[in-house]
Amino acid sequence: TRRSSDLIPVPEGLRYSIRHLSIAISPDGQTIAYVSQEGLYARRLDNAEPELLVMSDEIAVPFFAPDDDWLGFAESGVLKKVSLGGGAVANIPSGKLVSDWGDVAWGPDGEVIKGGSGAIQPILRSGEPEDLTTLEGDMEVFHGWPQVVDDRKALVFTVGGPSGLWNDAKVVVQDLETGTRTTVVEGGTFGRYVDGYVVFVRGDGAISAVPFDLGRREVVGRPFTVESGIRVAYWGGGGGFAVSETGTLAYVGGSDWANHVLVWVDRQGRRLGRVGRPMTVEPMHLSSDDRWVTMYVARPGNSDIYRFDTETGEEQRLTFEQATNDNPMWLPDGRIAYRMSVSGGDHRIYVRDAVGANEPVVAYSSNDIIIPEAGSPDGRWMIVTELDPDTGADLYAVRMDSSDTVVPISVSPNQESDASLSPDARWLTYVSDETGRNEVYAVAFPAMTGKLQVSVGGGSSPKWAATNELFFVNGDTIMVTKVRTGNLFEREVPRALFVSSEKFRTWDVASDGKRFLMAVRNPDALSREVHVVLNWLEVLREKSAGQRGQ
């Protein structure tokens, strides 16, 4: 087969998050949509110039309507639509996402099928919200990347495992009339049915396919590789490709393992310097002397805890198990707490020396996902977030000398997380969405009484400096308030410190409150072109025939 392909340059670089997609293709294969730094673009393949449909830097998950006339997308957590012919943007009814990832499909009758947009999330149908899938057991953490097939009788989707990585995910097909599931492939993600095959990706950037009889809901062959060099979101498993009903493939190349660079900025948001090499970074924490930062670094099939010297960029790997190690934090005594997830849905929080011969010890374990958040200076308490299947993210205080002693901090149907302790450990701050948006709250610790709202107009990721300043995030703005603690919690009105000119993924504040370490977007990791293969179905069939002949 002669491969007919093309490259589409992307203005200002195609944005590809670790959690969501940035590319879509119309059912007729004639129009490519993508999200760049400037906004939402669409380009017909017979037109050399792309059209900027919506200008915004908060857009994600573009998706086409079945009739090719409308393009849906998420902006700041709300699902919207715009005509490909141009015009005003409109909200999609019942189109609110928990967050801007998880993928969306537009069904034939106008309903929106939403993938799980957070942990412990099934796939939902819009309108009168209805769960289309049910999470089964501790190994199923979210359902995502839905595709409605077989005349609305079946659903292809990805079952995400405890790590959130592709290696403990699986692609399934569910009959929507009977609820019966067929597992198509283990250790794969982002499944898409096309013309007798389910195609999917793995973390190594390969598109693979397996023959599938849709009518019988049955795998009828062995998986084989079709393409390589596809960008795959390491967390959540989104694949950087889209394929139309007519067999046109569009994909984004590159790697998702160097999305960020670490930079120091001052209280005006000005860069002071860069730390180490580019990498993909998840939550990080500075040591009390600001010399070291601990974080987990994801790689295909695994994630491990590292510590980095903030002065020299030297890195030290601290975990070596064949497991998912993530969400590390420094305890006040200089030890590191982190989560380990192993097969069977077993989640443990370990505590270990940053350096030294002592073996890590288990501080807390659960069948649910648990995340260490903060530790008290006296070493008696650790604050953890636990993801309950019924109530979502809840906060607990765990006695370090007796993990059987667990005190609820905030347990409700609302989502509570991002806990931190004031320098004197008298007050605990955390984030809750109980008002319909994230805000920062404070309670006396360890009594868990005297609840107060700290932020006004939105807030997340609260962090304390030794100066008794409390910093938090509102959009792209770093906010600050001076706090007096003791028996009372008295704060000044929060004010904007600076607006970050760079998108940052995670951050922390130095103990003196004068510098901030931020993981900002790596400009060299942005994809700058979309690959288009016009006769990809022929390529797929030829590869399949070659695989059968072996």
CSV table of C-alpha atoms in Angstrom, one decimal, residues 36-490:
chain,number,residue,atom,x,y,z
A,36,SER,CA,-2.7,25.3,20.4
A,37,GLN,CA,-1.5,27.9,22.9
A,38,GLU,CA,-3.7,30.5,21.2
A,39,GLY,CA,-7.0,28.5,21.2
A,40,LEU,CA,-9.1,26.1,19.2
A,41,TYR,CA,-8.3,25.7,15.5
A,42,ALA,CA,-10.0,23.8,12.7
A,43,ARG,CA,-8.5,23.1,9.3
A,44,ARG,CA,-10.1,21.4,6.3
A,45,LEU,CA,-7.6,19.2,4.5
A,46,ASP,CA,-8.4,20.9,1.2
A,47,ASN,CA,-7.6,24.3,2.7
A,48,ALA,CA,-4.0,25.4,3.5
A,49,GLU,CA,-5.0,27.9,6.2
A,50,PRO,CA,-6.3,26.9,9.6
A,51,GLU,CA,-9.2,28.9,11.2
A,52,LEU,CA,-9.1,30.1,14.8
A,53,LEU,CA,-12.6,29.3,16.1
A,54,VAL,CA,-12.2,30.2,19.7
A,55,MET,CA,-9.3,32.2,21.3
A,56,SER,CA,-8.6,31.0,24.8
A,57,ASP,CA,-5.7,29.3,26.7
A,58,GLU,CA,-8.2,27.2,28.8
A,59,ILE,CA,-9.4,24.9,26.0
A,60,ALA,CA,-9.2,21.1,26.0
A,61,VAL,CA,-10.7,17.9,24.6
A,62,PRO,CA,-12.1,18.9,21.2
A,63,PHE,CA,-14.7,16.5,19.8
A,64,PHE,CA,-16.9,16.5,16.6
A,65,ALA,CA,-20.6,16.1,16.3
A,66,PRO,CA,-21.8,13.2,14.2
A,67,ASP,CA,-22.9,15.5,11.3
A,68,ASP,CA,-19.5,17.3,11.1
A,69,ASP,CA,-21.1,20.7,11.6
A,70,TRP,CA,-20.4,21.4,15.2
A,71,LEU,CA,-17.2,21.1,17.3
A,72,GLY,CA,-17.4,20.6,21.0
A,73,PHE,CA,-14.7,21.4,23.5
A,74,ALA,CA,-14.1,22.0,27.2
A,75,GLU,CA,-13.2,25.4,28.5
A,76,SER,CA,-12.4,26.0,32.2
A,77,GLY,CA,-14.3,22.8,33.1
A,78,VAL,CA,-17.5,23.6,31.1
A,79,LEU,CA,-18.4,21.8,27.8
A,80,LYS,CA,-19.2,24.1,25.0
A,81,LYS,CA,-19.7,24.0,21.2
A,82,VAL,CA,-19.1,26.2,18.2
A,83,SER,CA,-20.2,25.9,14.5
A,84,LEU,CA,-17.4,25.0,12.0
A,85,GLY,CA,-18.9,27.8,10.0
A,86,GLY,CA,-18.1,30.3,12.8
A,87,GLY,CA,-20.3,32.1,15.1
A,88,ALA,CA,-21.0,32.4,18.8
A,89,VAL,CA,-19.9,29.8,21.4
A,90,ALA,CA,-22.8,28.1,23.2
A,91,ASN,CA,-22.8,25.9,26.4
A,92,ILE,CA,-23.7,22.2,26.0
A,93,PRO,CA,-26.6,21.4,28.4
A,94,SER,CA,-25.4,19.4,31.5
A,95,GLY,CA,-21.9,19.9,30.1
A,96,LYS,CA,-19.9,20.4,33.3
A,97,LEU,CA,-16.7,18.4,33.8
A,98,VAL,CA,-15.0,17.8,37.1
A,99,SER,CA,-11.8,18.8,35.4
A,100,ASP,CA,-10.6,19.5,31.8
A,101,TRP,CA,-9.6,15.9,30.9
A,102,GLY,CA,-11.2,12.6,30.4
A,103,ASP,CA,-12.4,12.9,26.7
A,104,VAL,CA,-15.9,13.3,25.4
A,105,ALA,CA,-18.0,11.7,22.7
A,106,TRP,CA,-21.0,13.2,20.9
A,107,GLY,CA,-23.7,10.6,20.5
A,108,PRO,CA,-26.0,10.3,17.4
A,109,ASP,CA,-29.0,11.8,19.3
A,110,GLY,CA,-27.1,14.9,20.5
A,111,GLU,CA,-26.3,13.5,24.0
A,112,VAL,CA,-22.8,13.9,25.3
A,113,ILE,CA,-20.9,10.9,26.7
A,114,LYS,CA,-18.3,12.0,29.2
A,115,GLY,CA,-15.3,10.0,30.3
A,116,GLY,CA,-14.4,9.9,33.9
A,117,SER,CA,-12.8,13.3,34.7
A,118,GLY,CA,-11.3,12.3,38.0
A,119,ALA,CA,-10.5,9.4,40.2
A,120,ILE,CA,-13.4,7.0,41.0
A,121,GLN,CA,-15.3,8.3,38.0
A,122,PRO,CA,-17.5,6.2,35.6
A,123,ILE,CA,-18.6,7.2,32.1
A,124,LEU,CA,-21.7,9.5,32.1
A,125,ARG,CA,-24.4,10.4,29.7
A,126,SER,CA,-25.5,14.1,29.7
A,127,GLY,CA,-29.1,15.4,29.9
A,128,GLU,CA,-30.4,13.8,33.0
A,129,PRO,CA,-27.0,12.5,34.1
A,130,GLU,CA,-26.8,8.7,33.9
A,131,ASP,CA,-23.9,6.4,34.7
A,132,LEU,CA,-23.3,4.2,31.7
A,133,THR,CA,-20.6,2.2,33.4
A,134,THR,CA,-19.8,0.9,36.9
A,135,LEU,CA,-16.4,0.6,38.4
A,136,GLU,CA,-15.7,-2.9,39.5
A,137,GLY,CA,-13.3,-3.7,42.3
A,138,ASP,CA,-10.3,-1.8,43.7
A,139,MET,CA,-8.3,-2.1,40.5
A,140,GLU,CA,-10.7,0.1,38.5
A,141,VAL,CA,-10.0,3.8,39.3
A,142,PHE,CA,-11.6,5.6,36.4
A,143,HIS,CA,-13.3,4.9,33.1
A,144,GLY,CA,-12.3,7.1,30.2
A,145,TRP,CA,-12.0,7.8,26.5
A,146,PRO,CA,-15.5,6.6,25.5
A,147,GLN,CA,-16.6,5.8,21.9
A,148,VAL,CA,-20.2,4.9,21.1
A,149,VAL,CA,-20.3,2.2,18.4
A,150,ASP,CA,-22.6,-0.4,16.8
A,151,ASP,CA,-25.6,2.0,16.3
A,152,ARG,CA,-25.4,3.1,20.0
A,153,LYS,CA,-25.6,-0.5,21.2
A,154,ALA,CA,-22.0,-0.7,22.5
A,155,LEU,CA,-19.4,1.5,24.2
A,156,VAL,CA,-15.6,1.2,23.8
A,157,PHE,CA,-13.7,2.7,26.7
A,158,THR,CA,-10.5,2.5,28.9
A,159,VAL,CA,-10.5,1.1,32.4
A,160,GLY,CA,-7.8,3.0,34.3
A,161,GLY,CA,-6.0,1.2,37.2
A,162,PRO,CA,-4.5,2.5,40.5
A,163,SER,CA,-1.4,3.9,38.9
A,164,GLY,CA,-3.2,6.0,36.3
A,165,LEU,CA,-0.5,4.8,33.9
A,166,TRP,CA,-1.1,2.7,30.7
A,167,ASN,CA,0.4,-0.5,32.1
A,168,ASP,CA,-2.4,-1.3,34.5
A,169,ALA,CA,-5.1,0.0,32.2
A,170,LYS,CA,-7.3,-2.1,29.8
A,171,VAL,CA,-9.5,-1.5,26.8
A,172,VAL,CA,-13.0,-3.0,27.0
A,173,VAL,CA,-16.2,-3.1,24.9
A,174,GLN,CA,-19.5,-3.0,26.9
A,175,ASP,CA,-22.9,-3.9,25.5
A,176,LEU,CA,-25.2,-1.1,26.5
A,177,GLU,CA,-28.3,-3.3,26.5
A,178,THR,CA,-27.0,-6.1,28.7
A,179,GLY,CA,-24.1,-4.4,30.5
A,180,THR,CA,-21.8,-7.3,29.5
A,181,ARG,CA,-18.1,-6.4,29.1
A,182,THR,CA,-15.5,-7.9,26.8
A,183,THR,CA,-11.9,-7.2,27.7
A,184,VAL,CA,-10.1,-6.5,24.4
A,185,VAL,CA,-6.5,-5.9,25.6
A,186,GLU,CA,-4.7,-5.7,29.0
A,187,GLY,CA,-1.9,-3.1,29.4
A,188,GLY,CA,-3.3,-0.7,26.7
A,189,THR,CA,-5.3,2.5,26.7
A,190,PHE,CA,-7.3,4.8,24.5
A,191,GLY,CA,-9.2,2.1,22.5
A,192,ARG,CA,-11.0,3.1,19.3
A,193,TYR,CA,-13.1,0.8,17.1
A,194,VAL,CA,-12.5,1.2,13.3
A,195,ASP,CA,-13.7,-1.2,10.6
A,196,GLY,CA,-13.3,-4.5,12.3
A,197,TYR,CA,-10.4,-3.6,14.6
A,198,VAL,CA,-9.9,-2.0,18.0
A,199,VAL,CA,-6.8,0.2,17.9
A,200,PHE,CA,-5.1,1.3,21.1
A,201,VAL,CA,-1.8,2.7,22.4
A,202,ARG,CA,0.8,1.7,24.9
A,203,GLY,CA,3.2,4.0,26.8
A,204,ASP,CA,6.0,3.4,24.3
A,205,GLY,CA,4.1,5.4,21.7
A,206,ALA,CA,3.0,2.5,19.5
A,207,ILE,CA,-0.5,2.3,17.9
A,208,SER,CA,-1.5,-1.3,18.0
A,209,ALA,CA,-4.6,-3.0,16.7
A,210,VAL,CA,-6.5,-6.3,17.4
A,211,PRO,CA,-9.2,-7.8,15.1
A,212,PHE,CA,-12.6,-7.5,16.8
A,213,ASP,CA,-16.0,-8.9,15.8
A,214,LEU,CA,-18.3,-6.1,17.0
A,215,GLY,CA,-21.5,-8.0,16.4
A,216,ARG,CA,-20.4,-10.9,18.6
A,217,ARG,CA,-18.4,-8.7,21.0
A,218,GLU,CA,-15.4,-11.0,20.5
A,219,VAL,CA,-11.6,-10.7,19.9
A,220,VAL,CA,-10.8,-12.7,16.8
A,221,GLY,CA,-7.1,-12.3,16.4
A,222,ARG,CA,-3.8,-11.2,18.0
A,223,PRO,CA,-2.6,-7.6,18.6
A,224,PHE,CA,-0.1,-6.2,16.1
A,225,THR,CA,1.7,-2.8,15.8
A,226,VAL,CA,0.6,-0.4,13.1
A,227,GLU,CA,2.4,2.9,13.9
A,228,SER,CA,5.1,4.1,16.2
A,229,GLY,CA,6.2,7.5,17.6
A,230,ILE,CA,2.7,8.5,18.8
A,231,ARG,CA,2.5,10.9,21.8
A,232,VAL,CA,0.8,9.2,24.8
A,233,ALA,CA,-0.2,11.0,27.9
A,234,TYR,CA,1.6,9.1,30.7
A,235,TRP,CA,-1.1,9.8,33.3
A,236,GLY,CA,-4.7,9.0,32.3
A,237,GLY,CA,-3.6,7.3,29.1
A,238,GLY,CA,-4.8,9.6,26.4
A,239,GLY,CA,-3.5,8.8,22.9
A,240,GLY,CA,-2.3,11.5,20.6
A,241,PHE,CA,-4.3,10.3,17.6
A,242,ALA,CA,-7.7,10.4,16.1
A,243,VAL,CA,-9.1,8.3,13.2
A,244,SER,CA,-12.2,9.1,11.2
A,245,GLU,CA,-15.0,6.7,10.0
A,246,THR,CA,-13.5,7.0,6.5
A,247,GLY,CA,-10.1,5.9,7.7
A,248,THR,CA,-8.1,9.1,7.8
A,249,LEU,CA,-5.6,9.1,10.7
A,250,ALA,CA,-4.3,12.2,12.4
A,251,TYR,CA,-1.6,12.0,15.1
A,252,VAL,CA,0.8,13.9,17.2
A,253,GLY,CA,4.4,12.7,17.6
A,254,GLY,CA,6.9,13.1,20.3
A,255,SER,CA,7.2,12.1,23.9
A,256,ASP,CA,5.3,13.0,27.0
A,257,TRP,CA,8.2,12.5,29.4
A,258,ALA,CA,9.8,15.9,29.3
A,259,ASN,CA,6.8,18.3,29.7
A,260,HIS,CA,8.3,20.6,32.3
A,261,VAL,CA,11.3,22.5,33.4
A,262,LEU,CA,11.9,23.6,37.0
A,263,VAL,CA,12.5,27.3,37.6
A,264,TRP,CA,12.9,29.6,40.6
A,265,VAL,CA,10.9,32.8,40.4
A,266,ASP,CA,10.8,35.8,42.8
A,267,ARG,CA,7.8,37.5,44.4
A,268,GLN,CA,7.2,39.4,41.2
A,269,GLY,CA,7.1,36.2,39.1
A,270,ARG,CA,10.5,36.9,37.5
A,271,ARG,CA,12.7,34.0,36.6
A,272,LEU,CA,15.8,33.6,38.9
A,273,GLY,CA,17.2,30.4,37.4
A,274,ARG,CA,16.5,26.9,36.2
A,275,VAL,CA,17.1,23.6,38.0
A,276,GLY,CA,18.1,20.4,36.3
A,277,ARG,CA,17.0,18.8,33.0
A,278,PRO,CA,13.5,18.8,31.5
A,279,MET,CA,11.2,16.1,32.9
A,280,THR,CA,7.5,15.4,33.5
A,281,VAL,CA,6.8,16.4,37.1
A,282,GLU,CA,4.0,15.7,39.4
A,283,PRO,CA,3.5,17.2,42.9
A,284,MET,CA,6.8,18.3,44.4
A,285,HIS,CA,7.9,19.5,47.9
A,286,LEU,CA,10.8,21.5,49.1
A,287,SER,CA,12.8,20.4,52.1
A,288,SER,CA,12.8,22.7,55.2
A,289,ASP,CA,16.3,24.1,54.2
A,290,ASP,CA,15.1,24.6,50.5
A,291,ARG,CA,18.2,22.6,49.3
A,292,TRP,CA,16.3,19.6,48.1
A,293,VAL,CA,13.0,19.0,46.3
A,294,THR,CA,11.3,15.7,46.2
A,295,MET,CA,9.0,14.6,43.4
A,296,TYR,CA,8.0,11.6,41.4
A,297,VAL,CA,9.1,11.2,37.9
A,298,ALA,CA,7.0,9.1,35.5
A,299,ARG,CA,8.5,6.8,32.8
A,300,PRO,CA,6.9,4.2,30.6
A,301,GLY,CA,5.6,1.4,32.9
A,302,ASN,CA,6.8,2.8,36.2
A,303,SER,CA,7.2,5.9,38.4
A,304,ASP,CA,9.7,6.5,41.1
A,305,ILE,CA,10.6,8.9,43.8
A,306,TYR,CA,13.6,11.2,43.2
A,307,ARG,CA,15.2,14.1,45.1
A,308,PHE,CA,16.9,16.9,43.3
A,309,ASP,CA,19.5,19.4,44.5
A,310,THR,CA,18.0,22.8,43.8
A,311,GLU,CA,21.4,24.4,43.5
A,312,THR,CA,23.3,21.9,41.3
A,313,GLY,CA,20.4,20.0,39.6
A,314,GLU,CA,21.9,16.7,40.8
A,315,GLU,CA,19.3,14.0,41.0
A,316,GLN,CA,19.0,10.9,43.2
A,317,ARG,CA,16.6,8.1,42.6
A,318,LEU,CA,15.2,6.8,45.9
A,319,THR,CA,12.8,4.0,45.0
A,320,PHE,CA,13.5,0.9,42.8
A,321,GLU,CA,10.5,-1.4,43.3
A,322,GLN,CA,8.4,-2.7,40.4
A,323,ALA,CA,5.4,-0.6,41.6
A,324,THR,CA,4.0,2.8,41.2
A,325,ASN,CA,5.7,5.2,43.7
A,326,ASP,CA,4.3,8.7,43.8
A,327,ASN,CA,3.1,11.7,45.7
A,328,PRO,CA,6.2,12.2,47.9
A,329,MET,CA,6.4,14.9,50.6
A,330,TRP,CA,9.0,15.9,53.2
A,331,LEU,CA,8.1,15.4,56.9
A,332,PRO,CA,9.4,18.1,59.3
A,333,ASP,CA,12.0,15.7,60.7
A,334,GLY,CA,13.6,15.3,57.2
A,335,ARG,CA,12.2,12.0,56.3
A,336,ILE,CA,10.1,11.4,53.1
A,337,ALA,CA,6.6,10.0,53.0
A,338,TYR,CA,5.2,8.6,49.7
A,339,ARG,CA,2.5,6.4,48.3
A,340,MET,CA,3.2,3.0,46.7
A,341,SER,CA,0.5,1.1,44.7
A,342,VAL,CA,1.0,-2.5,43.9
A,343,SER,CA,-1.2,-5.1,42.1
A,344,GLY,CA,-4.4,-6.1,43.8
A,345,GLY,CA,-5.4,-2.5,44.7
A,346,ASP,CA,-3.1,-2.4,47.8
A,347,HIS,CA,-2.1,1.2,48.6
A,348,ARG,CA,0.5,2.0,51.2
A,349,ILE,CA,2.1,5.2,52.5
A,350,TYR,CA,5.7,4.5,53.3
A,351,VAL,CA,8.1,6.7,55.4
A,352,ARG,CA,11.8,6.5,54.7
A,353,ASP,CA,15.0,8.4,55.3
A,354,ALA,CA,16.1,10.7,52.5
A,355,VAL,CA,19.5,8.9,52.7
A,356,GLY,CA,20.6,6.1,55.0
A,357,ALA,CA,20.4,2.4,55.4
A,358,ASN,CA,17.0,2.1,57.3
A,359,GLU,CA,14.3,0.3,55.4
A,360,PRO,CA,11.1,2.2,54.6
A,361,VAL,CA,8.2,1.5,57.0
A,362,VAL,CA,4.5,1.4,56.3
A,363,ALA,CA,2.7,4.3,58.0
A,364,TYR,CA,-0.8,3.7,56.6
A,365,SER,CA,-2.4,1.3,54.2
A,366,SER,CA,-5.8,1.1,52.5
A,367,ASN,CA,-7.7,-0.6,49.7
A,368,ASP,CA,-8.6,2.9,48.5
A,369,ILE,CA,-6.1,5.4,46.9
A,370,ILE,CA,-4.3,7.3,49.7
A,371,ILE,CA,-2.1,10.4,49.3
A,372,PRO,CA,0.2,11.8,52.0
A,373,GLU,CA,-0.4,15.6,52.4
A,374,ALA,CA,1.4,16.9,55.6
A,375,GLY,CA,3.1,15.9,58.8
A,376,SER,CA,3.1,17.5,62.2
A,377,PRO,CA,6.5,18.7,63.7
A,378,ASP,CA,6.1,16.4,66.7
A,379,GLY,CA,6.0,13.4,64.4
A,380,ARG,CA,2.7,12.2,65.8
A,381,TRP,CA,0.4,13.0,62.9
A,382,MET,CA,0.2,12.6,59.2
A,383,ILE,CA,-2.6,14.1,57.1
A,384,VAL,CA,-3.8,12.0,54.2
A,385,THR,CA,-6.3,12.2,51.4
A,386,GLU,CA,-8.3,9.0,50.8
A,387,LEU,CA,-10.4,8.5,47.7
A,388,ASP,CA,-13.6,6.8,48.8
A,389,PRO,CA,-15.8,5.2,46.1
A,390,ASP,CA,-18.9,6.7,47.7
A,391,THR,CA,-17.8,10.1,48.9
A,392,GLY,CA,-14.7,10.9,46.7
A,393,ALA,CA,-11.6,12.7,48.2
A,394,ASP,CA,-11.7,13.0,52.0
A,395,LEU,CA,-9.2,14.1,54.6
A,396,TYR,CA,-8.0,12.2,57.6
A,397,ALA,CA,-5.3,12.5,60.3
A,398,VAL,CA,-3.4,9.3,61.0
A,399,ARG,CA,-1.4,8.8,64.2
A,400,MET,CA,2.2,7.9,63.1
A,401,ASP,CA,2.8,5.8,66.2
A,402,SER,CA,-0.5,3.9,65.8
A,403,SER,CA,-1.9,3.7,62.2
A,404,ASP,CA,-5.1,2.3,63.7
A,405,THR,CA,-5.9,5.8,65.1
A,406,VAL,CA,-7.5,7.7,62.2
A,407,VAL,CA,-9.4,10.9,62.8
A,408,PRO,CA,-11.7,12.3,60.2
A,409,ILE,CA,-10.9,15.9,59.2
A,410,SER,CA,-13.4,16.4,56.4
A,411,VAL,CA,-15.5,13.5,55.1
A,412,SER,CA,-18.4,14.5,52.7
A,413,PRO,CA,-19.7,14.1,49.2
A,414,ASN,CA,-17.5,17.2,48.4
A,415,GLN,CA,-13.9,16.9,47.3
A,416,GLU,CA,-11.4,17.8,50.0
A,417,SER,CA,-7.6,17.7,49.4
A,418,ASP,CA,-4.3,19.7,49.4
A,419,ALA,CA,-3.9,19.8,53.2
A,420,SER,CA,-1.0,21.8,54.8
A,421,LEU,CA,-0.1,22.8,58.4
A,422,SER,CA,0.8,26.2,59.7
A,423,PRO,CA,4.4,26.6,60.9
A,424,ASP,CA,3.2,26.2,64.5
A,425,ALA,CA,1.0,23.3,63.6
A,426,ARG,CA,-2.0,24.9,65.3
A,427,TRP,CA,-4.1,25.2,62.1
A,428,LEU,CA,-4.7,23.0,59.1
A,429,THR,CA,-5.5,24.5,55.7
A,430,TYR,CA,-7.1,22.5,52.9
A,431,VAL,CA,-9.2,22.8,49.7
A,432,SER,CA,-12.8,21.9,49.3
A,433,ASP,CA,-15.3,22.4,46.4
A,434,GLU,CA,-18.4,22.5,48.7
A,435,THR,CA,-19.5,25.9,47.3
A,436,GLY,CA,-19.3,24.7,43.7
A,437,ARG,CA,-15.7,25.8,43.2
A,438,ASN,CA,-12.4,25.2,45.0
A,439,GLU,CA,-11.8,27.4,48.0
A,440,VAL,CA,-9.2,27.3,50.8
A,441,TYR,CA,-10.4,26.6,54.4
A,442,ALA,CA,-8.7,26.4,57.8
A,443,VAL,CA,-9.5,24.3,60.9
A,444,ALA,CA,-7.8,24.2,64.3
A,445,PHE,CA,-5.5,21.2,64.6
A,446,PRO,CA,-5.7,18.6,65.9
A,447,ALA,CA,-9.2,19.5,67.3
A,448,MET,CA,-10.5,19.9,63.8
A,449,THR,CA,-12.8,22.7,65.0
A,450,GLY,CA,-13.4,26.4,64.2
A,451,LYS,CA,-13.6,26.1,60.4
A,452,LEU,CA,-13.0,29.3,58.5
A,453,GLN,CA,-12.9,30.1,54.8
A,454,VAL,CA,-9.5,31.7,53.8
A,455,SER,CA,-9.8,32.4,50.1
A,456,VAL,CA,-12.3,34.6,48.3
A,457,GLY,CA,-13.3,34.0,44.7
A,458,GLY,CA,-11.5,30.6,44.4
A,459,GLY,CA,-8.3,29.0,45.7
A,460,SER,CA,-6.3,25.9,45.6
A,461,SER,CA,-2.9,24.4,46.6
A,462,PRO,CA,-2.3,26.3,49.9
A,463,LYS,CA,1.3,26.5,51.0
A,464,TRP,CA,2.9,28.0,54.2
A,465,ALA,CA,6.1,29.9,54.5
A,466,ALA,CA,8.0,30.0,57.9
A,467,THR,CA,7.1,33.8,57.9
A,468,ASN,CA,3.4,32.8,58.6
A,469,GLU,CA,2.4,33.8,55.1
A,470,LEU,CA,-0.1,31.6,53.4
A,471,PHE,CA,0.1,31.3,49.6
A,472,PHE,CA,-2.4,29.7,47.3
A,473,VAL,CA,-3.3,29.6,43.6
A,474,ASN,CA,-6.3,31.3,41.9
A,475,GLY,CA,-6.1,30.5,38.2
A,476,ASP,CA,-2.7,31.7,37.1
A,477,THR,CA,-2.3,34.0,40.1
A,478,ILE,CA,-0.3,33.4,43.2
A,479,MET,CA,-2.2,34.8,46.1
A,480,VAL,CA,-0.8,35.7,49.6
A,481,THR,CA,-2.2,36.5,53.0
A,482,LYS,CA,-0.5,37.2,56.3
A,483,VAL,CA,-1.8,35.0,59.1
A,484,ARG,CA,-1.6,35.2,62.9
A,485,THR,CA,-2.1,31.8,64.5
A,486,GLY,CA,-2.5,30.5,68.0
A,487,ASN,CA,-5.9,30.0,69.6
A,488,LEU,CA,-7.3,32.2,66.9
A,489,PHE,CA,-6.8,32.3,63.2
A,490,GLU,CA,-6.6,35.9,61.9
